[in-house]
Structures are given as structure tokens and as C-alpha cells.
């Protein structure tokens, strides 16, 4: 599948129908997930209604890390096999991942105010998540600071791979430091510790974020490929 | 090995001549002057804010030197010559990092001793603070090599470097300040040593890969 | 007897249908040539035609878009060659002698060669001056001292005579002739003939 | 006048391309992250240490850009051309300072607004804080021009500049923090304006004199 | 008729027993010469002899140790001259066109001249490239564009042909001839004759 799509022409043909499809899926999943999460799921016996922020917060946290992992894979492929489509994919994913990270940070602090009594605390998880956000910003800034796209792609890929170290730190920060933040309750060895009535809307929202990511990623990639083609055509015109 | 030593020696000489050893002095004076100015004359506040200042000074001194570390080599053609050496580029990058540590990291770590005493840290903690600073600056430099190499082609990349390396400066700062605070000194020191080792192992490899691209 | 001499491994460059580009622009298209021990290859072409790009590709700095560059008779190509480009590779704050010392370490040269190199390029009097105050031609001579300092079979020279006076150019052409006699190989990009008779001339036209 | 505008425009363009606009963001995020990390999670401490952070970030962002301000012009020969312009060198130096203020000072001042709010300054103080930062960065830059010109010939002069200019950064920082603290805002602002005016009047003259010597 | 032309003020350089030094070393000792409108003065001398130092003194950058330099027919000497030295005075991140625009402002040139200058030095195709990617010769041409861009009577050129190809050198010598015909004055430090017949030759020997 991936090797098949690695050809830009085939990718363009595939994404021409896949991007709208994923977009549609995202819309449906949000249409189901949001009301379910915000209105029909039970309030928490401890946290009350504020628990509903979770359905926005947790998927954003998961996918901000997921997107970074995806960029890591794409960067590795771009660096080792010099595959330009992988470079395009990594670059196109970054702003989406940065947005997810921002959503996680913002909803996290909104949630923190009522439950912990503070917007922000320099605990391990919060700090490492902020670090992820800044790594995203640095990655994007590096891309835009250079005008030679090929070089920019390779350098950004190196940076992205180095930044992968942060992912396990985020994941395990709650276990390594005793902190304010909740330890893993859904994805942990020994089964999930969350009530099924909350798990349903949560997973739906996670699916919605994923579909949205896939749709936006393909749209960004298509735009980048179009821009490249136009530039190449202009260069060829300039030479003649 | 020869090439490593030659690179190390030249970089030490150049940084020294360029005022490298002034870094701790300058930043130290600057920080101990600026911060109280900005914070007002509250002694208690200063005393708790004090030890972290050395860490911030260390991070900033490393940051200030990073921008030109490889950019100068790229602009004057020295990088080409480094790539023609029998020594692997990784080793030469490590030599430059080692030189930077000797001229900037080590003096800063030593400056940590008077700083800690001036800010009335318990004397028994002073060796640990100096050691933590020595390890922390090594970690900063290891990570910084990557940032410097990746941005070597960008003019006035100083701010870009800051953005790129700061997230990686966080762990050493967190554990370093823990040492200054006196909690779980042993554990914090071994984590710092781990950070420094990891940064010094990874840094030269990633930086050398980036520099090979810069030379194109 | 030009191919005898200290370079026992008889260096040779084999370039096969090499294509080089900068940005989107193709500068060198399907260039092939062979050059062996004792040869002096001149690269010609107007400003911006791609001479520098070609030399940097031969040095291994620029990755070819297509084609192959092989350096025969050397295990590690980068150790078989010297590159003297438009940039001299000097640090203003260090003295000329400090540069010689640094290069001796970097390239693995003996102390005797290190001390002879500055004299060979006519910088004895300037050895203890910081490079910042050297004149343009003196700085160029210092860059050329690398050639003498560490013997390597292949020399890639990009307008090596830039800023040299008449005596400097004589010195350079004597260096090249001596290197050929030792079995070395020289590729130089030039606008004016350097002096030595080229064994082949490559013309780059982009 | 034309030469002033031309110099201003080019410097704005170059600094912008070199990540100038990122400076406030980068340093700001950096400093606001580093300091609490180093100081540990003591909230009370942070809140009193907070507002001065904006000032320190501003001083450091200016400092980081100063090093290469004239050094680059000296190294690439642009300084020679500046001296051949019909406009006096003082005016061109001022143009460079103005460009720096627009690309670095102004965004930093604006970044002061959210920063002040985040650190729970009273909303009524926010305009005064932004204004004080705008004046303060102008003062920093005026003084900084001198430091940058005096050290233009020195490689890696970054630390040297810091030593030279930091004492002169003290007055704006003192009065600027007074504004953030809310005491005697009016008086502090007019003193800040005085500092900025004096620095901008003196800076270009002294800097131009130093640059004429550098060109020799 | 060489001294008629657009420079009504008939530029002239009068140098009287000029002594220049670098560090403790005296490079030019008691040099005197006069040069007027339409002249082309060649400065000759080996590497490190003091050509660059002399030109920089004429430009007003280096203060003489003794003696006098007078620029006649100009109120403000620095406004009467162009200096193209070893350093091109370019910023890698800006395009060639942005440089032309900047200089037009800096020296007070008209928009028409600004737009013609790049074409005059053969950089039409490179106008929108950042200077960083230009070849060595292209960068030199851009530096020479300053001469065309803002008309000034006195040109001080330090090895102006460095890195230029044959066509570039023809262009340069045509520029110099045209400038002389306009009543301008050119002083150039060179290792090889540029082409135009010098009206006098100064030899610097240190
Ligand atoms: C700015 C503040 C916050 C940040 C940066 C943040 C970050 C994160 C991250 C990165 C995860 C994903 C962890 C993983 O998959 O292993 C996560 C999950 C989670 N967060 Fe937060 N968080 C913040 C505030 C909060 C607050 C205030 C609460 C609730 C009191 C909260 C509750 C949760 C829960 C319940 C999970 C799911 C844990 C699991 O089952 O894996 N977070 N958060
Ligand atoms: N990104 C780019 N886009 C378009 N053209 C480029 C780009 N980068 C470089 N070039 C062009 O590629 C060429 C590089 O030429 P190179 O430096 O190899 O020339 P050269 O033959 O050495 O010239 P010179 O004699 O002037 O030194 C130049 O014409 C330059 O303008
Ligand atoms: N501080 C110093 N001490 C001693 N000698 C110095 C000092 N500064 C410069 N010099 C010498 O002064 C001379 C400067 O020469 P200049 O640059 O004017 O030469 P040039 O004729 O232009 O040479 P080139 O043809 O190489 O460009 C050089 O020989 C240099 O070594
Ligand atoms: Mg070239
Ligand atoms: Mg000269």
C-alpha cells in the first residue's frame, strides 16, 4: 500500500477521492461523538460536568504524539530512501500536529483550573507536552527559514528524528515523576480502568480526530505538490 | 586522533581569544545584576531565585556561542576541509563540542561554587552543584551541536537555534535545579550524567549528518 | 615517467554521465571523462556555468543528480584529495603558522612538512601574523600551502591563481608540475591558462 | 533621506527573513519556560519573579541580535559602502537601529500584553506595560548600537558586548519593572522615555565614530 | 575631448608625499602623484605590497600616517567616488535586484539607472536569485553594478577583474573606457593588465 502510494502521480489520484472521503468520515464522527460526549455521557462523580473536557483533551493529546510519530517515520523514509513524497508528508503533518498539541495544552489548562486549582504547573507531563509543542514550532520554523527545499527537508528530518526522544518522556512522565497529572487509565497493561460509558464517546472522538488528520494531511500534501509542479514549470520556462 | 586534537586545540584557542572565558564572568555579573534590578530589592526572593540563575546563565552562555559555531566554518570554507580529514566528521564535531565545554562549560561550573556560597547554599552541597553544572553544560552542548548544525546555513539563526534546542534543555535544568535545592541529589546527578552521555553520543552523529548536507 | 613517484596507488578519476544541478537548474549534463596519474585537467566555462559545482561534486561535497564519480586507487576518496576553492578556509584570529599546525593535525602531516609549507608558498615573514591582516594574495598562498603540507594524489583547484601576483603564479605552476611528475592528478577550474600544458580540457556550458 | 529609508528597508527585510519576528516568540517562550524550570514549582516565587521576565527576555533578545549587527557589515564589505553614501553614517546607523526596533522591539512590546495578563497583572496596567516595553527596547537598542560597533571587529564578541552594554541596560530595567509593579507609572514612563531619547541620540553618534575606526 | 562629459566638476586626485602603514610596517613611503579627468591609473605591486592599503587610503577609509590626499572638484570627497574592493559588499539572503534597489537608495540613483544596471553587468537572469547562490563571478559582477548604478567621477577598483570570465573582463574594460570618455577618473590595482591603456602606472613596493 505505502510503496504503491509512494509515487506522486498515484498519490494524487488516490488522494483526489480519499481526502474528501476522510473529511466526510471526520464530519460524521464529530457529529456523533460531540453530542454523545458533551450531552449524553455521564458526568463524573468527582469532577462533575468538567469531565467532558476530556473528550477534547485526551484525543488531542494522543494524536499530537501520534502525528509526531508519523512525522518521525516519514522523516526516516525521506532521509534514508530520499523519497520526496515522504518529505512532503512530514512537512504537511507538522502544522496539524502543532494544532493538536496546542488544543491539548489549552484544554488541559482549562481543565486544570477547576480540578487542580491552577492553570499551569511545571510538572513532568505538562512540561514535556509544552516541549513537544515547541519542537513542532522549531520544526516548522526551520522549514520556513530555508529556501532550498531539498536541503530543508533533510535537515528538518534530522531534527524530527532527534525530537522523537520526547515521545516516551511524555508517555512515561507520569510514572517517573509523582505529579498532578493522571496516570494512564485507558492504554495500560492490565486492561482499561475507565468506565465503558465514557470509553465509547472517547474512542469515537479519537476516531474523528484521526479522520480529520488524514483529510487535512492529504489536502496539505496536495497543495505542496501542486506548488512544486508550478514552480518546476516556471523554472523550465525561465531556462528556455 | 590527531585530527581530533588539532580541532580541539584550535577551537579552544579561537574561543579563548574571542572572549569565551569571559562568558561565566559576563553572564554571571549580568544576571546577578539584572535579575535583582528587575525583581526589586526583596532579599528573600533573591535568595530563592539565586541558584537557578547559574543554570539560566549556563543555558544562555551556551546558546550565545552556538549560533556561530558551525556557521563560521561554513562561511569561511573550513567545513570543506573538515570533511577531507581522515577523522570522521563526527569526531571533529565532538572535538568542537569538547572545546566549547572546556572554554565555556567548565568555567561556568566553577563559577557555580562562589554563586552557591554567595546565595548561602549549604557548603556541603557546593561540590554537587559544581558537578551538576559540569554535567548540565555538557548536555546543553551535546544538544546544541545539533541545533547549530541544522541552522548553520541560516543567517541570524540565533533565535531559531534557541527555539530548536530549548525544549531539550529542559531535562538538565529540571534535574540540575533539584541538585541546587538539595533534594535527592544522588538520583538527580545520575540522571544528569545520563542526559549528558545521551546528548554527547547523539549530538555529534546528528550534527555531522546535518553538516554534510550544509556543505552541498 | 610521469606516473611513477610517491603516489604508488596511481590515482584516477572516472566520471560517467554525470549530471549536476543547483536549485532546479541543470548545470552539467551527462559529462563523462577519465583522468589518470600525471594528468592536468583544465575546466573552462563562463561565470555561473558550473565549474565550481563540478569541482565540488568531484570532491564529494555535492551529490550528483545522476551518474557516477569513482576515485580509483584510493580506499576512501576524500582522503585522496585536496580541495582549494573560492573560500580559503581560514580563521582571521589565528596566525598563519597556527593554520599550518592545525592542518598538519587535520590531514595527518609530519612536522617537517608543516614547517616547510609556509616557506614554500612565500609566507615565511608572515608566519606569526594573524590571518586577518594578511593581504588577499597572502591569504590565497596560505590556502595553497595545504597542497604542500599533506601529500595527496588528487588536487581540485578552483581558480587557484585568484589574487596571486606574477611570482605567486609561477610558484603555483611549479607546484602543479612537480605534483604531476610525482604521479599526482590536478583538476583546475580557470579563466586564464595557469601555465602547465593541460592534458585535457573540459568545457562546462550551462 | 533616501539612504536612510533604503538602509531601514533592507535591514527590516534581512532581519525578518532571518527569523527576526520569531525573536519575541522564541525568547519569550524560552525564558518563560527556562526560568520556572530552574526555579522549581514555587508559585508565589514565580508570580513575583514573573513580570520582570518580560524585561529580561527583551534585554536578551536585543543582546542576541546585536552581536552580528555591524560585524556582518564589516566582514562582507557593506560598511565601506555605507561610508560612501551622501547620508551621514550616523543616520544609517540610526536606520539600522530603527529596523531592529521594528522587527524585534515592537513585537516584544506587543508580546508583553499577553505575558502581563498571563502573569495576572491588573488589566488596567497592560497598556502602560506595553508602552514601557516599547520605550525600553528603544533604549536597549540605542545603547546596544554602541556596544555592537565597538566590538564589530572581534570574532565571537557576543559576551564582550554583553559586558559592555549590560550596565547601561540597568536604568530601563529598573524603571520598566516599576511600571510592571504598578508604582508611580507616570513618572517611570517619562524617565523611560528620557532613557530612550538619550540612548537614541547618543548611540548613533558614538557607534558611527567607532565604525569609522573599524573600517581602517 | 576626454575631459568633457557629464562630470562638469572635473575630478582630480592630488596625492602629496603620502606615507601609509599597517601595524608597525610602512607600506607606502612618500608617494606623490596627480591624476585628473579621463585618466586611468594602474597600481601595480606584488602580494602584500600595499595596493589595497593605498586604495583604501584614497577612499578615505585608512588614515594616512603622513602626507595629504586631496580630491579636487568635489565638495565632499566620499561622494565623488566608488570603491569596489576585495569584498563585494553583498548580503547572501537578499536578491540581486534587492541589492540594486538598496544601492539606488544609498547612493541616490534614479529608478531607470537602477533597472539598467543589472542588465549592464549581465545579471538579468539572476536578478531574482538570492546572492548566496550566485557564482563567484556573478557576485563580482553585481558588485561592479554599483559603478553603473550611481554615476560618480572617481572609481577606485581593487582587482576588479577577479573571478570574471573573458566576457566579463571585456565588459569591465568597456565600462572603464566609457567612464574615461565621460571625464571620469579610474584608479585600479591589478596583477594583469585590464585592457585599457593606463595613463600612468604606480608601483608599490614594500
Ligand atoms: C495543560 C495541561 C495538560 C496537559 C499538557 C496534558 C497532557 C496530556 C497528555 C500528553 C495526555 C496523553 C497521555 C497518554 O496517552 O499517555 C493526557 C491524557 C489525559 N489527561 Fe491531560 N494534560 C493536561 C491537563 C489535564 C487535566 C487538568 C486533567 C484532568 C484533571 C487531565 C486528564 C487527562 C486524562 C484523564 C488523560 C487520559 C489518561 C489516559 O488514560 O491515558 N489532563 N494529558
Ligand atoms: N537555487 C538556484 N536556482 C537557480 N540557479 C542557481 C541556484 N543555485 C545556483 N544557481 C546557479 O548555478 C550556477 C552555479 O555556478 P558555479 O558556481 O558552479 O559557477 P562557476 O562556473 O564556478 O562560475 P564562476 O566562474 O563565476 O565561479 C550559477 O549560475 C548560479 O546562478
Ligand atoms: N598589523 C600588521 N603588522 C604587520 N604587517 C601587517 C599588519 N597588517 C597588515 N600587514 C601587512 O600589510 C600588507 C597589506 O597589504 P595590502 O593588503 O595593501 O596588499 P596588496 O598589495 O593589496 O596585496 P594583494 O595583491 O595580495 O591584494 C600585507 O603585507 C600585510 O601582511
Ligand atoms: Mg566558481
Ligand atoms: Mg589587495
Short mmCIF file of N, CA and C in Angstrom, two decimals, chain B residues 83-211:
data_model
loop_
_atom_site.label_atom_id
_atom_site.label_comp_id
_atom_site.label_asym_id
_atom_site.label_seq_id
_atom_site.Cartn_x
_atom_site.Cartn_y
_atom_site.Cartn_z
N UNK B 83 35.76 18.04 6.17
CA UNK B 83 35.22 16.84 5.54
C UNK B 83 36.30 16.05 4.80
N UNK B 84 37.45 16.66 4.58
CA UNK B 84 38.52 15.96 3.87
C UNK B 84 39.52 15.33 4.84
N UNK B 85 39.24 15.44 6.12
CA UNK B 85 40.16 14.86 7.10
C UNK B 85 39.95 13.35 7.18
N UNK B 86 41.02 12.60 7.49
CA UNK B 86 40.83 11.16 7.70
C UNK B 86 39.92 10.86 8.89
N UNK B 87 39.84 11.79 9.86
CA UNK B 87 38.97 11.55 11.00
C UNK B 87 37.52 11.71 10.56
N UNK B 88 36.63 10.89 11.11
CA UNK B 88 35.22 11.06 10.76
C UNK B 88 34.72 12.43 11.22
N UNK B 89 33.82 12.99 10.46
CA UNK B 89 33.28 14.31 10.79
C UNK B 89 32.69 14.32 12.20
N UNK B 90 32.12 13.19 12.58
CA UNK B 90 31.52 13.08 13.92
C UNK B 90 32.57 13.39 14.99
N UNK B 91 33.78 12.86 14.80
CA UNK B 91 34.83 13.06 15.80
C UNK B 91 35.22 14.54 15.85
N UNK B 92 35.27 15.18 14.69
CA UNK B 92 35.66 16.59 14.68
C UNK B 92 34.58 17.44 15.34
N UNK B 93 33.33 17.08 15.10
CA UNK B 93 32.24 17.80 15.74
C UNK B 93 32.32 17.63 17.25
N UNK B 94 32.62 16.42 17.67
CA UNK B 94 32.78 16.17 19.10
C UNK B 94 33.93 16.99 19.65
N UNK B 95 35.00 17.12 18.86
CA UNK B 95 36.15 17.91 19.32
C UNK B 95 35.73 19.36 19.52
N UNK B 96 34.93 19.87 18.61
CA UNK B 96 34.47 21.25 18.77
C UNK B 96 33.60 21.38 20.01
N UNK B 97 32.75 20.38 20.23
CA UNK B 97 31.92 20.41 21.42
C UNK B 97 32.77 20.36 22.69
N UNK B 98 33.78 19.50 22.67
CA UNK B 98 34.65 19.38 23.84
C UNK B 98 35.37 20.70 24.11
N UNK B 99 35.82 21.34 23.03
CA UNK B 99 36.49 22.63 23.20
C UNK B 99 35.54 23.63 23.84
N UNK B 100 34.31 23.61 23.38
CA UNK B 100 33.33 24.55 23.91
C UNK B 100 33.08 24.29 25.38
N UNK B 101 33.06 23.02 25.72
CA UNK B 101 32.82 22.69 27.13
C UNK B 101 33.97 23.21 27.99
N UNK B 102 35.20 23.02 27.50
CA UNK B 102 36.35 23.45 28.30
C UNK B 102 36.37 24.96 28.46
N UNK B 103 36.00 25.69 27.41
CA UNK B 103 36.14 27.14 27.48
C UNK B 103 34.91 27.79 28.10
N UNK B 104 33.77 27.16 27.99
CA UNK B 104 32.55 27.78 28.49
C UNK B 104 31.90 26.97 29.60
N UNK B 105 31.74 25.67 29.38
CA UNK B 105 31.05 24.85 30.36
C UNK B 105 31.78 24.77 31.68
N UNK B 106 33.07 24.43 31.61
CA UNK B 106 33.84 24.23 32.83
C UNK B 106 33.94 25.52 33.66
N UNK B 107 34.31 26.65 33.04
CA UNK B 107 34.35 27.88 33.85
C UNK B 107 33.01 28.20 34.48
N UNK B 108 31.93 27.93 33.74
CA UNK B 108 30.61 28.20 34.31
C UNK B 108 30.35 27.30 35.52
N UNK B 109 30.75 26.04 35.39
CA UNK B 109 30.55 25.13 36.51
C UNK B 109 31.33 25.62 37.72
N UNK B 110 32.56 26.07 37.47
CA UNK B 110 33.37 26.57 38.59
C UNK B 110 32.75 27.83 39.17
N UNK B 111 32.19 28.66 38.32
CA UNK B 111 31.53 29.87 38.82
C UNK B 111 30.35 29.50 39.70
N UNK B 112 29.86 28.28 39.54
CA UNK B 112 28.75 27.85 40.38
C UNK B 112 29.10 27.82 41.86
N UNK B 113 30.38 27.57 42.16
CA UNK B 113 30.79 27.48 43.57
C UNK B 113 30.61 28.81 44.30
N UNK B 114 31.28 29.88 43.84
CA UNK B 114 31.04 31.16 44.53
C UNK B 114 29.57 31.56 44.50
N UNK B 115 28.90 31.27 43.40
CA UNK B 115 27.49 31.66 43.31
C UNK B 115 26.69 30.98 44.40
N UNK B 116 26.91 29.68 44.54
CA UNK B 116 26.15 28.94 45.54
C UNK B 116 26.45 29.47 46.94
N UNK B 117 27.73 29.75 47.18
CA UNK B 117 28.09 30.25 48.52
C UNK B 117 27.49 31.63 48.76
N UNK B 118 27.61 32.50 47.76
CA UNK B 118 27.06 33.84 47.90
C UNK B 118 25.57 33.76 48.21
N UNK B 119 24.91 32.78 47.65
CA UNK B 119 23.47 32.68 47.86
C UNK B 119 23.14 31.74 49.01
N UNK B 120 24.10 31.54 49.88
CA UNK B 120 24.04 30.74 51.09
C UNK B 120 23.45 29.34 50.94
N UNK B 121 23.90 28.65 49.91
CA UNK B 121 23.61 27.22 49.84
C UNK B 121 24.47 26.55 50.90
N UNK B 122 24.02 25.42 51.47
CA UNK B 122 24.85 24.73 52.47
C UNK B 122 26.17 24.29 51.82
N UNK B 123 27.29 24.56 52.49
CA UNK B 123 28.60 24.27 51.90
C UNK B 123 28.73 22.82 51.45
N UNK B 124 28.05 21.92 52.14
CA UNK B 124 28.19 20.52 51.76
C UNK B 124 27.63 20.26 50.36
N UNK B 125 26.75 21.15 49.91
CA UNK B 125 26.13 20.94 48.60
C UNK B 125 27.00 21.47 47.45
N UNK B 126 27.97 22.33 47.79
CA UNK B 126 28.71 23.02 46.73
C UNK B 126 29.35 22.07 45.72
N UNK B 127 30.05 21.00 46.16
CA UNK B 127 30.64 20.11 45.15
C UNK B 127 29.58 19.52 44.23
N UNK B 128 28.44 19.15 44.79
CA UNK B 128 27.39 18.57 43.97
C UNK B 128 26.88 19.59 42.95
N UNK B 129 26.78 20.85 43.37
CA UNK B 129 26.29 21.87 42.44
C UNK B 129 27.27 22.06 41.30
N UNK B 130 28.58 22.11 41.64
CA UNK B 130 29.58 22.27 40.59
C UNK B 130 29.52 21.08 39.64
N UNK B 131 29.43 19.89 40.20
CA UNK B 131 29.38 18.69 39.36
C UNK B 131 28.14 18.72 38.47
N UNK B 132 27.01 19.12 39.06
CA UNK B 132 25.77 19.12 38.26
C UNK B 132 25.88 20.12 37.12
N UNK B 133 26.52 21.26 37.38
CA UNK B 133 26.68 22.24 36.31
C UNK B 133 27.61 21.71 35.21
N UNK B 134 28.66 21.01 35.63
CA UNK B 134 29.58 20.46 34.64
C UNK B 134 28.85 19.47 33.75
N UNK B 135 28.03 18.62 34.35
CA UNK B 135 27.28 17.64 33.56
C UNK B 135 26.22 18.35 32.72
N UNK B 136 25.55 19.31 33.32
CA UNK B 136 24.47 20.01 32.61
C UNK B 136 24.97 20.75 31.39
N UNK B 137 26.10 21.46 31.53
CA UNK B 137 26.60 22.18 30.35
C UNK B 137 27.02 21.20 29.26
N UNK B 138 27.54 20.03 29.67
CA UNK B 138 27.89 19.03 28.65
C UNK B 138 26.63 18.62 27.89
N UNK B 139 25.54 18.42 28.61
CA UNK B 139 24.30 18.05 27.95
C UNK B 139 23.82 19.17 27.03
N UNK B 140 23.88 20.41 27.53
CA UNK B 140 23.48 21.55 26.69
C UNK B 140 24.28 21.56 25.39
N UNK B 141 25.59 21.35 25.52
CA UNK B 141 26.44 21.45 24.34
C UNK B 141 26.15 20.31 23.37
N UNK B 142 25.96 19.10 23.92
CA UNK B 142 25.65 17.98 23.03
C UNK B 142 24.40 18.25 22.20
N UNK B 143 23.35 18.71 22.85
CA UNK B 143 22.12 19.03 22.12
C UNK B 143 22.35 20.23 21.21
N UNK B 144 23.09 21.21 21.75
CA UNK B 144 23.31 22.44 20.99
C UNK B 144 24.02 22.19 19.68
N UNK B 145 24.91 21.20 19.64
CA UNK B 145 25.61 20.89 18.39
C UNK B 145 24.59 20.62 17.28
N UNK B 146 23.55 19.89 17.63
CA UNK B 146 22.54 19.57 16.62
C UNK B 146 21.87 20.85 16.14
N UNK B 147 21.43 21.68 17.07
CA UNK B 147 20.77 22.92 16.69
C UNK B 147 21.68 23.78 15.84
N UNK B 148 22.94 23.88 16.23
CA UNK B 148 23.87 24.72 15.49
C UNK B 148 24.09 24.18 14.08
N UNK B 149 24.19 22.87 13.95
CA UNK B 149 24.46 22.28 12.64
C UNK B 149 23.25 22.44 11.73
N UNK B 150 22.08 22.24 12.28
CA UNK B 150 20.87 22.29 11.47
C UNK B 150 20.61 23.71 10.96
N UNK B 151 21.02 24.72 11.73
CA UNK B 151 20.74 26.10 11.34
C UNK B 151 21.97 26.82 10.78
N UNK B 152 23.04 26.08 10.50
CA UNK B 152 24.28 26.75 10.09
C UNK B 152 24.11 27.59 8.83
N UNK B 153 23.21 27.19 7.93
CA UNK B 153 23.07 27.93 6.68
C UNK B 153 22.17 29.14 6.80
N UNK B 154 21.52 29.31 7.95
CA UNK B 154 20.55 30.39 8.10
C UNK B 154 21.23 31.60 8.73
N UNK B 155 21.16 32.75 8.06
CA UNK B 155 21.75 33.96 8.63
C UNK B 155 20.93 34.39 9.84
N UNK B 156 21.62 34.91 10.83
CA UNK B 156 20.96 35.29 12.08
C UNK B 156 20.04 34.19 12.55
N UNK B 157 20.60 32.98 12.60
CA UNK B 157 19.79 31.86 13.02
C UNK B 157 19.69 31.75 14.53
N UNK B 158 20.21 32.76 15.23
CA UNK B 158 20.29 32.68 16.68
C UNK B 158 18.98 32.33 17.34
N UNK B 159 17.92 32.99 16.91
CA UNK B 159 16.65 32.76 17.57
C UNK B 159 16.10 31.40 17.19
N UNK B 160 16.38 31.01 15.95
CA UNK B 160 15.93 29.70 15.51
C UNK B 160 16.58 28.61 16.35
N UNK B 161 17.89 28.75 16.57
CA UNK B 161 18.57 27.77 17.42
C UNK B 161 17.91 27.72 18.78
N UNK B 162 17.64 28.91 19.34
CA UNK B 162 17.05 28.94 20.68
C UNK B 162 15.77 28.13 20.69
N UNK B 163 14.94 28.36 19.70
CA UNK B 163 13.66 27.67 19.61
C UNK B 163 13.88 26.16 19.52
N UNK B 164 14.88 25.77 18.73
CA UNK B 164 15.09 24.34 18.49
C UNK B 164 15.66 23.63 19.71
N UNK B 165 16.63 24.26 20.37
CA UNK B 165 17.28 23.50 21.44
C UNK B 165 16.61 23.64 22.80
N UNK B 166 15.84 24.72 23.01
CA UNK B 166 15.32 24.94 24.36
C UNK B 166 14.50 23.77 24.90
N UNK B 167 13.63 23.16 24.09
CA UNK B 167 12.88 22.04 24.67
C UNK B 167 13.80 20.94 25.20
N UNK B 168 14.96 20.79 24.57
CA UNK B 168 15.88 19.74 25.01
C UNK B 168 16.72 20.18 26.20
N UNK B 169 16.74 21.48 26.45
CA UNK B 169 17.47 21.95 27.62
C UNK B 169 16.67 21.71 28.90
N UNK B 170 15.38 21.44 28.74
CA UNK B 170 14.53 21.35 29.92
C UNK B 170 14.96 20.27 30.91
N UNK B 171 15.19 19.01 30.48
CA UNK B 171 15.54 18.00 31.48
C UNK B 171 16.77 18.34 32.33
N UNK B 172 17.90 18.75 31.71
CA UNK B 172 19.03 19.08 32.58
C UNK B 172 18.70 20.20 33.56
N UNK B 173 17.93 21.18 33.10
CA UNK B 173 17.62 22.27 34.02
C UNK B 173 16.78 21.78 35.19
N UNK B 174 15.79 20.95 34.89
CA UNK B 174 14.93 20.45 35.96
C UNK B 174 15.75 19.70 37.00
N UNK B 175 16.57 18.75 36.52
CA UNK B 175 17.30 17.94 37.49
C UNK B 175 18.45 18.71 38.11
N UNK B 176 19.01 19.64 37.35
CA UNK B 176 20.08 20.47 37.90
C UNK B 176 19.56 21.32 39.05
N UNK B 177 18.37 21.90 38.87
CA UNK B 177 17.85 22.73 39.94
C UNK B 177 17.50 21.88 41.14
N UNK B 178 17.12 20.62 40.89
CA UNK B 178 16.84 19.73 42.01
C UNK B 178 18.09 19.59 42.86
N UNK B 179 19.25 19.49 42.22
CA UNK B 179 20.50 19.38 42.97
C UNK B 179 20.71 20.64 43.82
N UNK B 180 20.51 21.79 43.19
CA UNK B 180 20.71 23.04 43.92
C UNK B 180 19.76 23.12 45.10
N UNK B 181 18.57 22.55 44.94
CA UNK B 181 17.60 22.57 46.03
C UNK B 181 17.90 21.54 47.11
N UNK B 182 18.80 20.60 46.79
CA UNK B 182 19.22 19.64 47.80
C UNK B 182 18.34 18.40 47.91
N UNK B 183 17.35 18.22 46.98
CA UNK B 183 16.52 17.02 47.12
C UNK B 183 17.04 15.91 46.20
N UNK B 184 17.20 14.75 46.74
CA UNK B 184 17.59 13.55 46.01
C UNK B 184 18.77 13.81 45.10
N UNK B 185 19.83 14.34 45.70
CA UNK B 185 20.98 14.78 44.93
C UNK B 185 21.58 13.64 44.10
N UNK B 186 21.72 12.48 44.73
CA UNK B 186 22.36 11.37 44.03
C UNK B 186 21.60 10.98 42.78
N UNK B 187 20.29 10.80 42.92
CA UNK B 187 19.47 10.38 41.78
C UNK B 187 19.52 11.44 40.69
N UNK B 188 19.39 12.72 41.09
CA UNK B 188 19.39 13.80 40.10
C UNK B 188 20.72 13.83 39.36
N UNK B 189 21.82 13.63 40.10
CA UNK B 189 23.13 13.66 39.44
C UNK B 189 23.25 12.52 38.43
N UNK B 190 22.73 11.34 38.79
CA UNK B 190 22.92 10.26 37.82
C UNK B 190 22.03 10.47 36.60
N UNK B 191 20.85 11.06 36.80
CA UNK B 191 20.03 11.38 35.62
C UNK B 191 20.74 12.43 34.75
N UNK B 192 21.34 13.42 35.40
CA UNK B 192 22.09 14.44 34.64
C UNK B 192 23.21 13.79 33.84
N UNK B 193 23.92 12.87 34.49
CA UNK B 193 25.00 12.18 33.78
C UNK B 193 24.44 11.44 32.58
N UNK B 194 23.27 10.83 32.77
CA UNK B 194 22.63 10.13 31.65
C UNK B 194 22.30 11.10 30.52
N UNK B 195 21.72 12.25 30.87
CA UNK B 195 21.40 13.26 29.85
C UNK B 195 22.66 13.66 29.09
N UNK B 196 23.74 13.92 29.85
CA UNK B 196 24.97 14.38 29.20
C UNK B 196 25.50 13.31 28.26
N UNK B 197 25.50 12.06 28.73
CA UNK B 197 26.01 10.98 27.88
C UNK B 197 25.17 10.84 26.62
N UNK B 198 23.86 10.83 26.80
CA UNK B 198 22.98 10.67 25.64
C UNK B 198 23.20 11.82 24.66
N UNK B 199 23.27 13.04 25.18
CA UNK B 199 23.42 14.19 24.29
C UNK B 199 24.77 14.14 23.57
N UNK B 200 25.81 13.72 24.28
CA UNK B 200 27.13 13.69 23.65
C UNK B 200 27.27 12.53 22.68
N UNK B 201 26.46 11.49 22.88
CA UNK B 201 26.52 10.37 21.94
C UNK B 201 25.73 10.71 20.68
N UNK B 202 24.54 11.26 20.87
CA UNK B 202 23.66 11.54 19.73
C UNK B 202 24.07 12.81 19.00
N UNK B 203 24.43 13.84 19.77
CA UNK B 203 24.69 15.15 19.19
C UNK B 203 25.65 15.11 18.01
N UNK B 204 26.86 14.59 18.20
CA UNK B 204 27.81 14.62 17.08
C UNK B 204 27.31 13.86 15.85
N UNK B 205 26.58 12.78 16.06
CA UNK B 205 26.12 12.00 14.91
C UNK B 205 25.10 12.80 14.11
N UNK B 206 24.10 13.33 14.81
CA UNK B 206 23.08 14.11 14.10
C UNK B 206 23.69 15.37 13.50
N UNK B 207 24.58 16.03 14.26
CA UNK B 207 25.17 17.27 13.76
C UNK B 207 26.01 17.01 12.52
N UNK B 208 26.78 15.93 12.54
CA UNK B 208 27.63 15.64 11.38
C UNK B 208 26.77 15.36 10.15
N UNK B 209 25.67 14.64 10.35
CA UNK B 209 24.78 14.37 9.22
C UNK B 209 24.24 15.69 8.65
N UNK B 210 23.86 16.60 9.52
CA UNK B 210 23.34 17.89 9.07
C UNK B 210 24.43 18.69 8.36
N UNK B 211 25.64 18.64 8.88
CA UNK B 211 26.72 19.44 8.28
C UNK B 211 27.06 18.94 6.88
#
